Short mmCIF file of C-alpha atoms in Angstrom, two decimals:
data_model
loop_
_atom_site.label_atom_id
_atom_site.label_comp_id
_atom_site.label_asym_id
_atom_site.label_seq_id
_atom_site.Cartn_x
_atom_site.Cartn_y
_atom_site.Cartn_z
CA UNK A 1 0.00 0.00 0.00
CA UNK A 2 0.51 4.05 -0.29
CA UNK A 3 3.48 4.91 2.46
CA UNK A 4 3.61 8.91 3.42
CA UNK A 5 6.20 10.49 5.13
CA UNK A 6 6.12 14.26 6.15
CA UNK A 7 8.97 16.20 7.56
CA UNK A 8 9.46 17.95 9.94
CA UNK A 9 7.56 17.14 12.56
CA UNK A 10 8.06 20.45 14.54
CA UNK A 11 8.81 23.66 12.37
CA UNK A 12 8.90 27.34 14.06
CA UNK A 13 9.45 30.31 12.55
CA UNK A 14 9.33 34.11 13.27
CA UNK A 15 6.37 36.00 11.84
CA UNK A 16 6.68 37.04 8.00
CA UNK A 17 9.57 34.78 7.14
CA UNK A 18 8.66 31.50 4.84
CA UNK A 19 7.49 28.04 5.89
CA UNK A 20 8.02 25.02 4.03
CA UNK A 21 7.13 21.39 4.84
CA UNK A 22 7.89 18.41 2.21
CA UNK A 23 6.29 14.62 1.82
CA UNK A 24 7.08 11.92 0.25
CA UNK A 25 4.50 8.90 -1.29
CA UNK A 26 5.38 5.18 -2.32
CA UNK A 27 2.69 4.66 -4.53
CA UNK A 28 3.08 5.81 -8.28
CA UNK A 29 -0.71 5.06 -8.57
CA UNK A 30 -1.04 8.14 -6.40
CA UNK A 31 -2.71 10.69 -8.09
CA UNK A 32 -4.35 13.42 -5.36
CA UNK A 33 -2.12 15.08 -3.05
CA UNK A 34 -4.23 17.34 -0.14
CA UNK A 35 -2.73 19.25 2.16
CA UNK A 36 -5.35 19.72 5.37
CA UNK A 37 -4.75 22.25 8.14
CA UNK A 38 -5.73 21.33 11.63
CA UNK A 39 -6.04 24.47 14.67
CA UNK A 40 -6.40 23.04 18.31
CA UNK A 41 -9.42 21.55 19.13
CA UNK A 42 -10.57 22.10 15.30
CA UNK A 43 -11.42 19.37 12.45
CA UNK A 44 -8.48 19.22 9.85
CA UNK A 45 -9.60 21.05 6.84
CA UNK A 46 -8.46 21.45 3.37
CA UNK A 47 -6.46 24.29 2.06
CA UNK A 48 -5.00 23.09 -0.93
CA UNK A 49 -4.65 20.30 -3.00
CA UNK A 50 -2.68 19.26 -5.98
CA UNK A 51 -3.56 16.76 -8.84
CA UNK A 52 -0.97 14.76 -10.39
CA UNK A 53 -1.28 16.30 -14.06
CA UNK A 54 -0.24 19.53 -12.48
CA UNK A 55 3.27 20.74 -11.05
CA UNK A 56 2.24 23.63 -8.92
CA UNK A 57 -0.43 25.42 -7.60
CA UNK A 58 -0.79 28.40 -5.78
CA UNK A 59 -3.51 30.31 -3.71
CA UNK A 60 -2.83 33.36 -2.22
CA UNK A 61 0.07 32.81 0.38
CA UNK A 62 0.08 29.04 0.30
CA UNK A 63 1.66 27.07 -2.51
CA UNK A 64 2.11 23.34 -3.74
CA UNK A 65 4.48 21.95 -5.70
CA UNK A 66 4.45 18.27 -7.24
CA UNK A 67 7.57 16.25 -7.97
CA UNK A 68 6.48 13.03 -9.58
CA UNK A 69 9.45 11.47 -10.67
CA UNK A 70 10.70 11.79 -7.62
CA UNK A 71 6.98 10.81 -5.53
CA UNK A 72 7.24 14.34 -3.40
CA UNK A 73 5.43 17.12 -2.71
CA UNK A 74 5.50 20.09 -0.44
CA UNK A 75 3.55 22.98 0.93
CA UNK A 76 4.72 26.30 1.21
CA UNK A 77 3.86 29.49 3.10
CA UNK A 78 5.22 32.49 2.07
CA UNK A 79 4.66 36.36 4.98
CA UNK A 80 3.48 33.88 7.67
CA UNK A 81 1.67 35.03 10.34
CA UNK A 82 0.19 33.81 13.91
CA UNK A 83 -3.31 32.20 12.72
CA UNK A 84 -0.72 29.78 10.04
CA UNK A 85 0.11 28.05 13.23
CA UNK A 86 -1.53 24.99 13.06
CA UNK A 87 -0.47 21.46 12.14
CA UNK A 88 -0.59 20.23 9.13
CA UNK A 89 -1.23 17.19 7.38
CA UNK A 90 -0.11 15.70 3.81
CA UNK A 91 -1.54 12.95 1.91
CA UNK A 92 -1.53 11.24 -1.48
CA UNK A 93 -4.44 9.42 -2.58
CA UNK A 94 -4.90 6.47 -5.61
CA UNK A 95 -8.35 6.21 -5.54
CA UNK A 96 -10.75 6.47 -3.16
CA UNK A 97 -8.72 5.60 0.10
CA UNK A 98 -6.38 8.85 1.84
CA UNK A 99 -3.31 7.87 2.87
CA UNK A 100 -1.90 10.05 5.35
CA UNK A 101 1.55 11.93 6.58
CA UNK A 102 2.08 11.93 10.55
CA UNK A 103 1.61 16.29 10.57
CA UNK A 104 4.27 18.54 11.00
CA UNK A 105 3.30 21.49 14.15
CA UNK A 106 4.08 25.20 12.81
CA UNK A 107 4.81 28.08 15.23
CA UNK A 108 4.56 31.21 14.01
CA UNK A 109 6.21 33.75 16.55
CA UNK A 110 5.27 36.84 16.68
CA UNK B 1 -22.18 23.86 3.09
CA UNK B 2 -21.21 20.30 3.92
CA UNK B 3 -22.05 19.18 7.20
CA UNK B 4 -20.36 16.03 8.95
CA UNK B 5 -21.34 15.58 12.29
CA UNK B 6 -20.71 13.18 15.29
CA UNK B 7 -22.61 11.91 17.85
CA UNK B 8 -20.36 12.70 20.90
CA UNK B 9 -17.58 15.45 20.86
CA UNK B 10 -16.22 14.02 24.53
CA UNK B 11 -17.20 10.25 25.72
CA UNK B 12 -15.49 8.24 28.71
CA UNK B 13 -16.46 5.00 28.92
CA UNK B 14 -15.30 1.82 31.21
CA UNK B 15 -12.74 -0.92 30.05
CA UNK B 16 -15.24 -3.81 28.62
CA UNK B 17 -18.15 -1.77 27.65
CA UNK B 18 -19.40 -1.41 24.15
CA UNK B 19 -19.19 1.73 22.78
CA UNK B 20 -20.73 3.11 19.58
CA UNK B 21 -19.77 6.14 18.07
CA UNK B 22 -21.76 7.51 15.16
CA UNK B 23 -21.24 9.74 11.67
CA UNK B 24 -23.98 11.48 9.65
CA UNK B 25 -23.60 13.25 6.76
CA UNK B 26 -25.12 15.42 4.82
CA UNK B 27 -24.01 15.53 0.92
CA UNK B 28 -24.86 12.18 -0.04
CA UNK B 29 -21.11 11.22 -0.09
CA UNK B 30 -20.49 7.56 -1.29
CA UNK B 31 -17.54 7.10 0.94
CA UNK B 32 -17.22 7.42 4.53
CA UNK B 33 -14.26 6.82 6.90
CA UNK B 34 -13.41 6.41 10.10
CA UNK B 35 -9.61 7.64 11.37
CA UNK B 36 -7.81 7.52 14.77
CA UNK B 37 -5.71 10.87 15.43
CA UNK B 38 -3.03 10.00 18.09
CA UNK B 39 -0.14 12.47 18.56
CA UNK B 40 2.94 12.25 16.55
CA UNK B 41 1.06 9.03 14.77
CA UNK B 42 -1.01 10.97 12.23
CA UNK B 43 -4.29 10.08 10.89
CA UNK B 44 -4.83 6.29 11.00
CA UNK B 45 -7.27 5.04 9.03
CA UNK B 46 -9.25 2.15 10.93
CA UNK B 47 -12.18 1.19 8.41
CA UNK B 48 -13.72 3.09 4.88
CA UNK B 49 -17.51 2.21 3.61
CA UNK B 50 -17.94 2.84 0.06
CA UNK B 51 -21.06 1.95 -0.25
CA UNK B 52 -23.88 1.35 1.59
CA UNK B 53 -23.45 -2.17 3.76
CA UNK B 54 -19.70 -2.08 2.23
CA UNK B 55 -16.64 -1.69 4.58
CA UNK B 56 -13.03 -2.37 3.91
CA UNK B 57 -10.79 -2.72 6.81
CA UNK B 58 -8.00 0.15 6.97
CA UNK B 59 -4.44 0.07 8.89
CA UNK B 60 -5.66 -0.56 11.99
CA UNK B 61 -8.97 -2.65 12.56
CA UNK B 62 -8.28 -4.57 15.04
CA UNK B 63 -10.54 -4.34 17.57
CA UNK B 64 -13.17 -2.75 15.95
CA UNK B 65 -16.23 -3.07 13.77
CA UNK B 66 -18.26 -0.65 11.38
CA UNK B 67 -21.93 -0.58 10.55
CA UNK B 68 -23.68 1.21 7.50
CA UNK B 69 -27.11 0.34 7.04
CA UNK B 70 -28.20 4.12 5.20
CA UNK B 71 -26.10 5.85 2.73
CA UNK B 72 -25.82 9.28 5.35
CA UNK B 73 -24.70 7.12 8.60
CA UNK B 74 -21.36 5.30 9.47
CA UNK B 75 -20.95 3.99 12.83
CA UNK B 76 -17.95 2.45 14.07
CA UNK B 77 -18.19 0.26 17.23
CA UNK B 78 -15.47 -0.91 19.65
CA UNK B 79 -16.97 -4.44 21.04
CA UNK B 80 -15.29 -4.17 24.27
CA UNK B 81 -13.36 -0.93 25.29
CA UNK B 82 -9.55 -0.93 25.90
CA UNK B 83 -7.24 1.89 27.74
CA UNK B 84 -5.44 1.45 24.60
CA UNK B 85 -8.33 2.83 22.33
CA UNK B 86 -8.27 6.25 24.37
CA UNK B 87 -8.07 8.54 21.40
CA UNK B 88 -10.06 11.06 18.94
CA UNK B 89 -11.92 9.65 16.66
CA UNK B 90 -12.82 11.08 13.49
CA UNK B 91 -14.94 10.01 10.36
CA UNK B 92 -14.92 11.65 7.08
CA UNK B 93 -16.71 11.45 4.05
CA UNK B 94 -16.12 12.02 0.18
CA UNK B 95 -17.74 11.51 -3.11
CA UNK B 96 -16.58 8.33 -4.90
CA UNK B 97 -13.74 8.36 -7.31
CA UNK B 98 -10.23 10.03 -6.84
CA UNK B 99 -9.54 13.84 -6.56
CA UNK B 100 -12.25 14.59 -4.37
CA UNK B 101 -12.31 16.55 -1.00
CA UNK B 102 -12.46 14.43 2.20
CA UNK B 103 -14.76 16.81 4.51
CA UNK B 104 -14.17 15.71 8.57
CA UNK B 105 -16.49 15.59 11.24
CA UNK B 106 -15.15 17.58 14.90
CA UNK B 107 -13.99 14.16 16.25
CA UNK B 108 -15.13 12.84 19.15
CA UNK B 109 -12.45 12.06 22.42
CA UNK B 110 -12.65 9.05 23.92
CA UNK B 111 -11.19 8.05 26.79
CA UNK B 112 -12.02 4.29 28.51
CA UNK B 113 -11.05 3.86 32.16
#
């Protein structure tokens, strides 16, 4: 099966300066890569996502890029600011079944 | 607006007991899932329907068992309650077929004594 690994697990950074956080999937049937957000107490929720035929994507200050020759992907935040910190989860998906990375907890310091 | 909802946002139950925790949603979504969130573990996927009275078991069944009798309604029940099933618990649902949005429910935190 699908195998998704997300690093780091902790990332902090000071308030306007650039976040980035990078997967990596197993599964070359993968063809759906999500990237959920998740505040304390909160549901996870989507903020971008990424299909395979496509090597970046970009909304406002969050972007995605897709590597699939080399089965990563990664999520970045440009200006960050306090309400980014969250964790966030990666995961690739073949079908119907989400297969997902083990989060990586952003700090933004003011 | 999609709405996935639980049936309990905190529960504590007693080792042994059986416990039932329950998903409804409202966007006629094919699949449904049910995850365990434990820290520094990710999202573990215990069991998926994708279709009514169809389950497949995920990473982690053991221990549990699912139930979908209508297309809106996923339950997932633990037959008898372990300390080591303390967690949050939350189900999911998307339309069939890659590339689709998984929408969450708020999760419900159990905790068995």
């Amino acid at each position: 099966g699908e195998n998704v690994e997300q690093h780091p697990s902790t990332l902090s950074v000071q308030e306007g300066d650039s976040a980035v956080i990078k997967c990596t999937y197993s599964d070359s049937a993968s063809n759906y890569f999500p990237w959920y957000k998740q505040e304390l107490g909160k549901r996870p929720q989507l903020i971008i996502d990424i299909r395979s035929n496509v090597g970046e994507k970009k909304d406002q200050r969050i972007a995605v890029t897709l590597n699939k020759t080399a089965k990563h992907f990664s999520l970045h935040i440009t200006e960050t600011q306090p309400e980014d910190s969250a964790v966030y989860f990666c995961a690739a998906s073949p079908g119907n079944q989400f297969y997902f990375g083990t989060g990586t907890s952003l700090t933004v310091i003011p | 607006d999609v709405k996935v909802t639980q049936s309990s946002r905190y529960l504590v139950k007693r080792t042994g007991e059986k416990v039932f925790l329950e998903c409804v949603q409202d966007m006629d979504h094919e699949n449904m899932f049910w995850y365990r969130q434990d820290p520094g573990l990710g999202l573990r996927l215990i069991y998926f329907s994708y279709d009514v009275k169809m389950k497949e078991k995920g990473d982690i069944p053991e221990g549990y068992s699912v139930s979908r009798e209508k297309k809106e309604r996923f339950s997932l029940i633990l037959e008898s309650a372990s300390t080591n099933q303390t967690s949050m618990y939350l189900c999911a649902s998307k339309y069939q077929g890659g590339s689709y949005e998984q929408y969450f429910g708020p999760g419900t935190r159990l905790t068995v004594t």
